[in-house]
PDB file of C-alpha atoms in Angstrom:
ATOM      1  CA  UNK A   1      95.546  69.983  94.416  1.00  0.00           C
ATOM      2  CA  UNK A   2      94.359  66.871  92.631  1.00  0.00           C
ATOM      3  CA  UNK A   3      96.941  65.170  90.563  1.00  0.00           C
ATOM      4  CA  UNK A   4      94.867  65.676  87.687  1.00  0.00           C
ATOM      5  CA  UNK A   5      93.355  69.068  88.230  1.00  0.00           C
ATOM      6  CA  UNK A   6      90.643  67.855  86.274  1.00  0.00           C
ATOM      7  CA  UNK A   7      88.560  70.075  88.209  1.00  0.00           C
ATOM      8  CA  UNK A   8      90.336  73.384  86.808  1.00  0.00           C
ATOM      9  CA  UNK A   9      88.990  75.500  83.989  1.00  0.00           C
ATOM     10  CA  UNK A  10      88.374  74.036  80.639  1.00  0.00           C
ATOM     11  CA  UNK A  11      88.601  76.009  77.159  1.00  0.00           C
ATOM     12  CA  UNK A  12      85.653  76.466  75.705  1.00  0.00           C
ATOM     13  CA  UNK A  13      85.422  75.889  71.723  1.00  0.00           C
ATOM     14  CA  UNK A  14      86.918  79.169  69.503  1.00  0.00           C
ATOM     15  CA  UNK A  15      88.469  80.045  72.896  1.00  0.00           C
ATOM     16  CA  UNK A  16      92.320  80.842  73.047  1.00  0.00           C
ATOM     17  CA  UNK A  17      94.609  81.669  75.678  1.00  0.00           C
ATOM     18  CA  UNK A  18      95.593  84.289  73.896  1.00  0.00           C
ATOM     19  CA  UNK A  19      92.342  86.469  74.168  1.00  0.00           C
ATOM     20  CA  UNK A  20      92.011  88.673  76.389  1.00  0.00           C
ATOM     21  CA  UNK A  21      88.859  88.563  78.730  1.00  0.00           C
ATOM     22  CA  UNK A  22      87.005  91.747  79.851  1.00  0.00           C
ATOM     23  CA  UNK A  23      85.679  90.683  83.413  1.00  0.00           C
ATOM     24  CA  UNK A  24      82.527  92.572  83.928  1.00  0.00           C
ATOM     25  CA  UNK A  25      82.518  91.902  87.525  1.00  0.00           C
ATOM     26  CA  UNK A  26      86.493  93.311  87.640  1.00  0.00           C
ATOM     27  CA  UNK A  27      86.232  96.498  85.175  1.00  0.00           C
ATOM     28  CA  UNK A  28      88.870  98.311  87.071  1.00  0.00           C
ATOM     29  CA  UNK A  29      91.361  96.222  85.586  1.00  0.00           C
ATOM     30  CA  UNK A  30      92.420  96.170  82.737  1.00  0.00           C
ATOM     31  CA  UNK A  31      92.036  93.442  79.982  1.00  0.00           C
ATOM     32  CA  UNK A  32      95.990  92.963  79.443  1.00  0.00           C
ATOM     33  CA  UNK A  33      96.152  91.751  83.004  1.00  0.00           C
ATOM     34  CA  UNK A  34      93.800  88.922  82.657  1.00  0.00           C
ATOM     35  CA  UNK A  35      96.420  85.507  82.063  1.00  0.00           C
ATOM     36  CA  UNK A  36      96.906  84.160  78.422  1.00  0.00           C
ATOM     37  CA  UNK A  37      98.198  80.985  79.725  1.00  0.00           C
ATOM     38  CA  UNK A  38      96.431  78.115  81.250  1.00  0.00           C
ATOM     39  CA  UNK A  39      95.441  79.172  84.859  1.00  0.00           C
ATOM     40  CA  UNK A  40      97.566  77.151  87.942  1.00  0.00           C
ATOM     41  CA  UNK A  41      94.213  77.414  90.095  1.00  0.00           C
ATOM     42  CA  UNK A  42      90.794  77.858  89.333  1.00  0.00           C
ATOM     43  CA  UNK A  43      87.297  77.770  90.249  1.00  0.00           C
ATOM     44  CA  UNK A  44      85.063  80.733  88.724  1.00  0.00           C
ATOM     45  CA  UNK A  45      86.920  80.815  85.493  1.00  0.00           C
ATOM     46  CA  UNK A  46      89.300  82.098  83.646  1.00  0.00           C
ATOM     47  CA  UNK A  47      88.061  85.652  83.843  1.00  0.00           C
ATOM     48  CA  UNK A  48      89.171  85.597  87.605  1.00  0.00           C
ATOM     49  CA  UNK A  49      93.034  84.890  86.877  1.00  0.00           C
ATOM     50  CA  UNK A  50      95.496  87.590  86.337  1.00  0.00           C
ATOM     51  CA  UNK A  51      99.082  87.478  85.055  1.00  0.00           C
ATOM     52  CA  UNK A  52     100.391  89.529  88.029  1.00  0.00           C
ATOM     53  CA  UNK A  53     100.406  89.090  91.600  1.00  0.00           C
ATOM     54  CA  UNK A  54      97.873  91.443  92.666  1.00  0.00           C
ATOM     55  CA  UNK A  55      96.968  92.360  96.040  1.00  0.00           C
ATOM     56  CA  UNK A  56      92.964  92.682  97.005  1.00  0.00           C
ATOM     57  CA  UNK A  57      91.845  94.552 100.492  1.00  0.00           C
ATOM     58  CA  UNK A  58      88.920  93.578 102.469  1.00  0.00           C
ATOM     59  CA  UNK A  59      87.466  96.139 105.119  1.00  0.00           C
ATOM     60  CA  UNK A  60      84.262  95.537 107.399  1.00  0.00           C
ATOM     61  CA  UNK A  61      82.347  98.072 106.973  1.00  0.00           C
ATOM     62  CA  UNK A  62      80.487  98.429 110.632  1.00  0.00           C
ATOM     63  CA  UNK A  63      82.226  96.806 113.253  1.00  0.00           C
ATOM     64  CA  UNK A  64      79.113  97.031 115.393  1.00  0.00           C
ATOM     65  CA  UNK A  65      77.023  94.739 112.949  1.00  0.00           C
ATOM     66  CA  UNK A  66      80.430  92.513 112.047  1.00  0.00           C
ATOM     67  CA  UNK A  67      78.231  90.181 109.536  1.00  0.00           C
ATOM     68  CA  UNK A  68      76.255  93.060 107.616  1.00  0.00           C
ATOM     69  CA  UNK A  69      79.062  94.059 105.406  1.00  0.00           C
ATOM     70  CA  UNK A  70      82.962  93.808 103.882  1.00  0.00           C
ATOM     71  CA  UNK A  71      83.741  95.448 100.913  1.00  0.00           C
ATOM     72  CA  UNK A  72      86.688  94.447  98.976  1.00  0.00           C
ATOM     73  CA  UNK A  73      89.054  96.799  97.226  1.00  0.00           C
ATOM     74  CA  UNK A  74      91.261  96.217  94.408  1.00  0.00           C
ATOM     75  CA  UNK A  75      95.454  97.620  94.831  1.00  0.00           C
ATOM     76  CA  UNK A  76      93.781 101.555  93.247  1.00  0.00           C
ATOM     77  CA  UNK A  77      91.518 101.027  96.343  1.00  0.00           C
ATOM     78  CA  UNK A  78      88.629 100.546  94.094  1.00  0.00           C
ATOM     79  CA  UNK A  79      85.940  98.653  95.314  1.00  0.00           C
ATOM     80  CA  UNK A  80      84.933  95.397  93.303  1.00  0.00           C
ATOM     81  CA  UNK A  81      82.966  93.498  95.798  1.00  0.00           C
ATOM     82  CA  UNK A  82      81.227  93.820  98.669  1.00  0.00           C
ATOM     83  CA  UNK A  83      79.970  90.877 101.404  1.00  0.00           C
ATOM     84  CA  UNK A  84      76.425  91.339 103.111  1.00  0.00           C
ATOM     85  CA  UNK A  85      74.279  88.678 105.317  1.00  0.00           C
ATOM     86  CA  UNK A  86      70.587  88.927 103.681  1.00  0.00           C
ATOM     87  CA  UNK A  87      69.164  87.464 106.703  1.00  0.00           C
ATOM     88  CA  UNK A  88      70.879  88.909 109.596  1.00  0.00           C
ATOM     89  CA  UNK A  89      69.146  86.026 112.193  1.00  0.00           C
ATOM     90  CA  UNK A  90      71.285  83.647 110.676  1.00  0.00           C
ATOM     91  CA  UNK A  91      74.632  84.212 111.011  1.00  0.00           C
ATOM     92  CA  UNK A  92      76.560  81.580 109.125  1.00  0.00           C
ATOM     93  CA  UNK A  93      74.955  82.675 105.647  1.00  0.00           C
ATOM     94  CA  UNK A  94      76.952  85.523 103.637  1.00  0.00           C
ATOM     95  CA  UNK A  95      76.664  86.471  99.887  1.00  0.00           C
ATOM     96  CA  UNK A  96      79.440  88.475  98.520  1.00  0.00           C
ATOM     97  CA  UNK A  97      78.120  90.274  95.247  1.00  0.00           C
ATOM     98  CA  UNK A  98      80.109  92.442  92.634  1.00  0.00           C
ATOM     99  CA  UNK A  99      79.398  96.859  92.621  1.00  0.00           C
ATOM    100  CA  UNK A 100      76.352  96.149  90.350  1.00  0.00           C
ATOM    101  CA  UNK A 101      75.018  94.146  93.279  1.00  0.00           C
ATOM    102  CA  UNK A 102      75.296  90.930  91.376  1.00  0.00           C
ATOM    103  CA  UNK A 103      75.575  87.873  93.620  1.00  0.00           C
ATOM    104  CA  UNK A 104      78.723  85.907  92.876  1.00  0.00           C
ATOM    105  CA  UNK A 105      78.657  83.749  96.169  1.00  0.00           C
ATOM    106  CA  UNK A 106      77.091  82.504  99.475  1.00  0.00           C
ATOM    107  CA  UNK A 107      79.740  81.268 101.904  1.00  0.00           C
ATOM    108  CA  UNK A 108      77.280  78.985 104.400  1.00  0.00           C
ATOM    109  CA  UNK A 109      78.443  77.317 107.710  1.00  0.00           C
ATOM    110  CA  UNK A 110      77.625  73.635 108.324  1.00  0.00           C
ATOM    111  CA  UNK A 111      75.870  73.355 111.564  1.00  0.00           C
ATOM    112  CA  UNK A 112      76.863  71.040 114.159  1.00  0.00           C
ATOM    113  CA  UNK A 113      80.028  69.490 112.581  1.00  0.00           C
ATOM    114  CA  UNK A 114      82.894  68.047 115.038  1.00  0.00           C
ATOM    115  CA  UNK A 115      85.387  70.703 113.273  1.00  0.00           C
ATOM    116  CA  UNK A 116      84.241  74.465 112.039  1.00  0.00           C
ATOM    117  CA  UNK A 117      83.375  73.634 108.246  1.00  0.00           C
ATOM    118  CA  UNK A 118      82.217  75.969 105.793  1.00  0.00           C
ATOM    119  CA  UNK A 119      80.257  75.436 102.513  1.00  0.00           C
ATOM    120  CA  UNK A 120      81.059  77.494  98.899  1.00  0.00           C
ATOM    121  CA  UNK A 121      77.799  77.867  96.952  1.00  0.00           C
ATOM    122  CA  UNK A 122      77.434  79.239  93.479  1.00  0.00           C
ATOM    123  CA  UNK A 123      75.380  78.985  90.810  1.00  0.00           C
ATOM    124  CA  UNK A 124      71.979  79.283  89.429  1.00  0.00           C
ATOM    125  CA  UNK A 125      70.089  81.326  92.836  1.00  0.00           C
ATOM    126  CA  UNK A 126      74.059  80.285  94.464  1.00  0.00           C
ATOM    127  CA  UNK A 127      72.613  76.732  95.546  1.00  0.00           C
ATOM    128  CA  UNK A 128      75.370  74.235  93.776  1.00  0.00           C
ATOM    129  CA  UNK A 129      78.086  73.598  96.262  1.00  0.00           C
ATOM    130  CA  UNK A 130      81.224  73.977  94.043  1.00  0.00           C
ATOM    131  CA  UNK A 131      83.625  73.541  97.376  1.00  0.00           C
ATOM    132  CA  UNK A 132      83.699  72.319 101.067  1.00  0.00           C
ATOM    133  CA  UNK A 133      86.743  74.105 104.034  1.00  0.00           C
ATOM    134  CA  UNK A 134      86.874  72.203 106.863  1.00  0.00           C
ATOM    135  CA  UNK A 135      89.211  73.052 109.895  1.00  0.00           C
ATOM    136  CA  UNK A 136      91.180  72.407 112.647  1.00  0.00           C
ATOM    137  CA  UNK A 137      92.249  74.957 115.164  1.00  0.00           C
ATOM    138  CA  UNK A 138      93.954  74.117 118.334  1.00  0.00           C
ATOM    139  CA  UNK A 139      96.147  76.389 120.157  1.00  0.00           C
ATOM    140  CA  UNK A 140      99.302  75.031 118.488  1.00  0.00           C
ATOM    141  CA  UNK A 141      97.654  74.250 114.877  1.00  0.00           C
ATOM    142  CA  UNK A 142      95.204  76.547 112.482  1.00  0.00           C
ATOM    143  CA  UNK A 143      94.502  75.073 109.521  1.00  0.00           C
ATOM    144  CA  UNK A 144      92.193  74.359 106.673  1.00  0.00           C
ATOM    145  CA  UNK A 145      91.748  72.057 103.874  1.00  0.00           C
ATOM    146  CA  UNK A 146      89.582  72.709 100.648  1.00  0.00           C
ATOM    147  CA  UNK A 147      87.388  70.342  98.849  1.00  0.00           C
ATOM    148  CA  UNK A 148      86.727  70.742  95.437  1.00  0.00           C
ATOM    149  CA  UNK A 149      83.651  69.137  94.027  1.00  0.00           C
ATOM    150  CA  UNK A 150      83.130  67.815  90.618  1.00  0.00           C
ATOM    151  CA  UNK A 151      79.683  68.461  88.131  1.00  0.00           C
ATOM    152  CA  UNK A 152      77.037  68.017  88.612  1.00  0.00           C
ATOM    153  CA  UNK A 153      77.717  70.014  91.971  1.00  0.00           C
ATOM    154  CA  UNK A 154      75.622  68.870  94.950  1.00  0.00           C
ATOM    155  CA  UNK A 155      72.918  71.054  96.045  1.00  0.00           C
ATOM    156  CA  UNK A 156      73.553  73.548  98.890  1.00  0.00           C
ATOM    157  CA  UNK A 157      71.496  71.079 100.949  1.00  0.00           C
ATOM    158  CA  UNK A 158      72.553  67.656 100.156  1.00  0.00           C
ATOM    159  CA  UNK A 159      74.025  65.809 102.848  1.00  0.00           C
ATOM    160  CA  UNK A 160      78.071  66.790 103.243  1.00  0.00           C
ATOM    161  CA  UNK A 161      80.092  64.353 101.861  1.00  0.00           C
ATOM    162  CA  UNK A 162      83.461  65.034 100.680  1.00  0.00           C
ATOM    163  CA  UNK A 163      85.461  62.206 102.459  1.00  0.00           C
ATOM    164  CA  UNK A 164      85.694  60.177  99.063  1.00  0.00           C
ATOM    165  CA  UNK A 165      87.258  63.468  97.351  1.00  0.00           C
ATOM    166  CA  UNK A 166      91.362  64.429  97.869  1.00  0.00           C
ATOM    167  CA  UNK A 167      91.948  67.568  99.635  1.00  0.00           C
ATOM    168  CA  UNK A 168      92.642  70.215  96.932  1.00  0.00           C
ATOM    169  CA  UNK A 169      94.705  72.980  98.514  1.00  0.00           C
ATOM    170  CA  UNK A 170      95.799  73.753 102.235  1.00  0.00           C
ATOM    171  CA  UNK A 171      95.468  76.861 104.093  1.00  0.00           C
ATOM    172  CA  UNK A 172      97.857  77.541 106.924  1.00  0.00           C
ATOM    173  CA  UNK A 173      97.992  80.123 109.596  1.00  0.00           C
ATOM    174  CA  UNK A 174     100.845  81.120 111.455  1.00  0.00           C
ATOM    175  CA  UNK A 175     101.385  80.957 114.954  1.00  0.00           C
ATOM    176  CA  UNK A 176      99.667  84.203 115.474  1.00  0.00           C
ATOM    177  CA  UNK A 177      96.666  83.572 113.850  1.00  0.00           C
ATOM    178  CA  UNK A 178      97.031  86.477 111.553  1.00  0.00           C
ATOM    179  CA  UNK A 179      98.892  85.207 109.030  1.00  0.00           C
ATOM    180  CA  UNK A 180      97.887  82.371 106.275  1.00  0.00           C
ATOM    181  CA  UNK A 181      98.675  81.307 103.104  1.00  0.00           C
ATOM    182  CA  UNK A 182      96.998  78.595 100.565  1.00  0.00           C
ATOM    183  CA  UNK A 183      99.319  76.429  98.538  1.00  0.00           C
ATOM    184  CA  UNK A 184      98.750  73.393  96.446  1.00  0.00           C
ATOM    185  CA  UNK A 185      98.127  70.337  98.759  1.00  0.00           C
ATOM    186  CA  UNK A 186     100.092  68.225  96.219  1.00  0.00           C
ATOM    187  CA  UNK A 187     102.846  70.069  94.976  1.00  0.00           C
ATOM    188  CA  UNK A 188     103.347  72.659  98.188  1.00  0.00           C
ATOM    189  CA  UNK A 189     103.079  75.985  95.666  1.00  0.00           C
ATOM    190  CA  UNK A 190     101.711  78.804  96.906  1.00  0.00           C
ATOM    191  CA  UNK A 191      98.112  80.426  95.454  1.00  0.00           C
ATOM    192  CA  UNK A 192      97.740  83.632  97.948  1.00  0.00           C
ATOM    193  CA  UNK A 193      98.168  85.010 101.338  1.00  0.00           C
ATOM    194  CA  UNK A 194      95.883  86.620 103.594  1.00  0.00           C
ATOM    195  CA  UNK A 195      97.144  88.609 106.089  1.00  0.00           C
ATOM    196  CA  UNK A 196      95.015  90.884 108.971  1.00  0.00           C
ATOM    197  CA  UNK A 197      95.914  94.229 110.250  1.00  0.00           C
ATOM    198  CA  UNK A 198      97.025  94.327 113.571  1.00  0.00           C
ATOM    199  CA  UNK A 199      95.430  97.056 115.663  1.00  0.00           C
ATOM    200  CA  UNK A 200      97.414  98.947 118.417  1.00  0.00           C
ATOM    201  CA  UNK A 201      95.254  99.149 121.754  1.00  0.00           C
ATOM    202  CA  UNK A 202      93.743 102.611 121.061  1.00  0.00           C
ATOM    203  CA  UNK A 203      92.366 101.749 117.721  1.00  0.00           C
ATOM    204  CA  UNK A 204      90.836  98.677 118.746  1.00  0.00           C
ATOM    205  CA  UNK A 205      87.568 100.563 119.721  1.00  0.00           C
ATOM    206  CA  UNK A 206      87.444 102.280 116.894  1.00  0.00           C
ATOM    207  CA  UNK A 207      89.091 100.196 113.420  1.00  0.00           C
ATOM    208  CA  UNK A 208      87.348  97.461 111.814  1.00  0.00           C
ATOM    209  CA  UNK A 209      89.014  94.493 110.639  1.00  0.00           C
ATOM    210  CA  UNK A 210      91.526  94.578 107.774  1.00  0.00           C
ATOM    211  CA  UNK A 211      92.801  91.896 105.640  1.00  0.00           C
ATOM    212  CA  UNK A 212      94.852  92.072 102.330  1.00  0.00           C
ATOM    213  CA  UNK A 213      94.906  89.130  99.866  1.00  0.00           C
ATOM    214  CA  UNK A 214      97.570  88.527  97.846  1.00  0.00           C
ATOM    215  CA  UNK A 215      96.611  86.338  95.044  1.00  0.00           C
ATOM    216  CA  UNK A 216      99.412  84.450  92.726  1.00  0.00           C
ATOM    217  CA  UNK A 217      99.851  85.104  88.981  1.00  0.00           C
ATOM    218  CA  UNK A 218      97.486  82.043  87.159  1.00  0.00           C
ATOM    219  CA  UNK A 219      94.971  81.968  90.414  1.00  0.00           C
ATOM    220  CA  UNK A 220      91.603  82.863  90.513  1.00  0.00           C
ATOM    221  CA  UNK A 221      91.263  85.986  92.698  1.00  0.00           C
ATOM    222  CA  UNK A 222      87.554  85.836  93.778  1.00  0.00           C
ATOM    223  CA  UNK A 223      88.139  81.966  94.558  1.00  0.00           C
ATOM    224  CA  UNK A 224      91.258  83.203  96.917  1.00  0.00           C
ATOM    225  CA  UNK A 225      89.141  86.441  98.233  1.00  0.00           C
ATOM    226  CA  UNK A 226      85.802  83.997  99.312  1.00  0.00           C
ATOM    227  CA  UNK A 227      88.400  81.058 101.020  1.00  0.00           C
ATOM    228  CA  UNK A 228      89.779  83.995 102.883  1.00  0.00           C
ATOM    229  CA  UNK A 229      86.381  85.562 104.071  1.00  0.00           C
ATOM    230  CA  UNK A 230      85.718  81.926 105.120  1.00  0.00           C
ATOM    231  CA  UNK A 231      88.895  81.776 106.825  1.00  0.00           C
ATOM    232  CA  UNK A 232      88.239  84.448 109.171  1.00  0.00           C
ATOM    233  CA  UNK A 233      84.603  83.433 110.085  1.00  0.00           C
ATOM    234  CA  UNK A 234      85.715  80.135 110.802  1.00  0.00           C
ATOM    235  CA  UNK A 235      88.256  81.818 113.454  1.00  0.00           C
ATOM    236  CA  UNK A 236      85.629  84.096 114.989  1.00  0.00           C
ATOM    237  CA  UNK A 237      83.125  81.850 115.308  1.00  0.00           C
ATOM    238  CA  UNK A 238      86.201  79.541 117.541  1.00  0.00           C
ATOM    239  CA  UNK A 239      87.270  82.564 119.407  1.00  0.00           C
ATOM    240  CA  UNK A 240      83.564  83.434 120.574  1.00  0.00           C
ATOM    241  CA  UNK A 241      82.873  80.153 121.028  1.00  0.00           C
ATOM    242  CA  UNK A 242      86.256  79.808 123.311  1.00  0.00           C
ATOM    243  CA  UNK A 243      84.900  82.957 124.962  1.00  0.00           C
ATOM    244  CA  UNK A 244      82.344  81.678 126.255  1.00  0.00           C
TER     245      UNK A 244
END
């Protein structure tokens, strides 16, 4: 993370720690849970940090259309999110919206870059880029690194330039592939883990893909949720590509 986090969540004025945020796009839990201290990671705001370590499932929803549809659950199992591609031609665009049908997020891939690199959009009609994951995956190595962009955010369109910014947290698989967690680039502390469900023989023709995110106390969970989701694109899109 950068040394002086400057990019992290700001108070607003008459706002205290101490209140408690209803999260309209979280209404299964409850306000108590939202953090009254000074959040250790975040990028949608403060209504997106918890002070628990909570654990968040994604599902796909048809495995024969893989990029029409996740839905993410909450630990009750009750949905808060859900991931759709609005134009299905184009497969490295994805929104992920809230149960109202609210869009949160686009998660868009960069087109012929030298590693797999993945853009965050939000924002007025989700075109500000509020974060850049680029990464490298060899047979030994799977990794990412996150780029955190300050205001005014560039459009979804501008040219990609993050080289002048610090990476701002890590994400790390393990030798399987399955595995990864995100911790601070800086400091080494650990924001979430993302692991996928691994699928005896039989019920690989018939389960979709299953990951649960486990998000820290302090750290936003739809920032963790979204890096994840871009996580696993980036590795499909280098197993197909190895595939072929």
């Amino acid at each position: 993370m950068a040394a002086d986090k400057s990019w992290q969540y700001p108070l607003e004025d008459g706002e205290s720690w101490n209140d408690n945020i209803p999260n309209p796009h979280l209404t299964s839990i409850a306000p108590e849970y939202f953090t009254k201290d000074p959040p250790k990671c975040v990028l949608f705001g403060r209504k997106f940090c918890l002070n628990i370590s909570t654990t968040f499932h994604i599902r796909e929803k048809i495995r024969m259309n893989r990029d029409s549809c996740f839905k993410v659950y909450d630990s009750t199992n009750t949905e808060c999110f859900m991931v759709s591609n609005p134009l299905k031609t184009m497969r490295g665009k994805h929104v992920l919206s809230d149960i109202n049908g609210e869009e949160l997020v686009k998660m868009k891939k960069k087109l012929l870059s030298l590693h797999p690199t993945w853009h965050l959009n939000a924002g007025p009609k989700l075109e500000s880029r509020l974060a850049t994951l680029v990464f490298e995956f060899t047979l030994l190595k799977k990794k990412g690194h996150v780029y955190v962009y300050s205001p005014p955010y560039p459009h979804e369109d501008d040219d990609t330039k993050y080289e002048h910014l610090r990476p701002t947290l890590l994400i790390k698989s393990d030798t399987t592939g399955r595995d990864f967690k995100v911790f601070d680039e800086v400091t080494g502390e650990e924001f979430g883990e993302i692991s996928k469900k691994l699928h005896g023989a039989q019920e690989l023709l018939i389960e979709n893909d299953e990951y649960s995110v486990t998000v820290s106390p302090g750290v936003d969970v739809l920032f963790m949720i979204t890096l994840a989701l871009m996580y696993g694109y980036a590795l499909s899109d280098t197993r197909s590509a190895n595939a072929e």
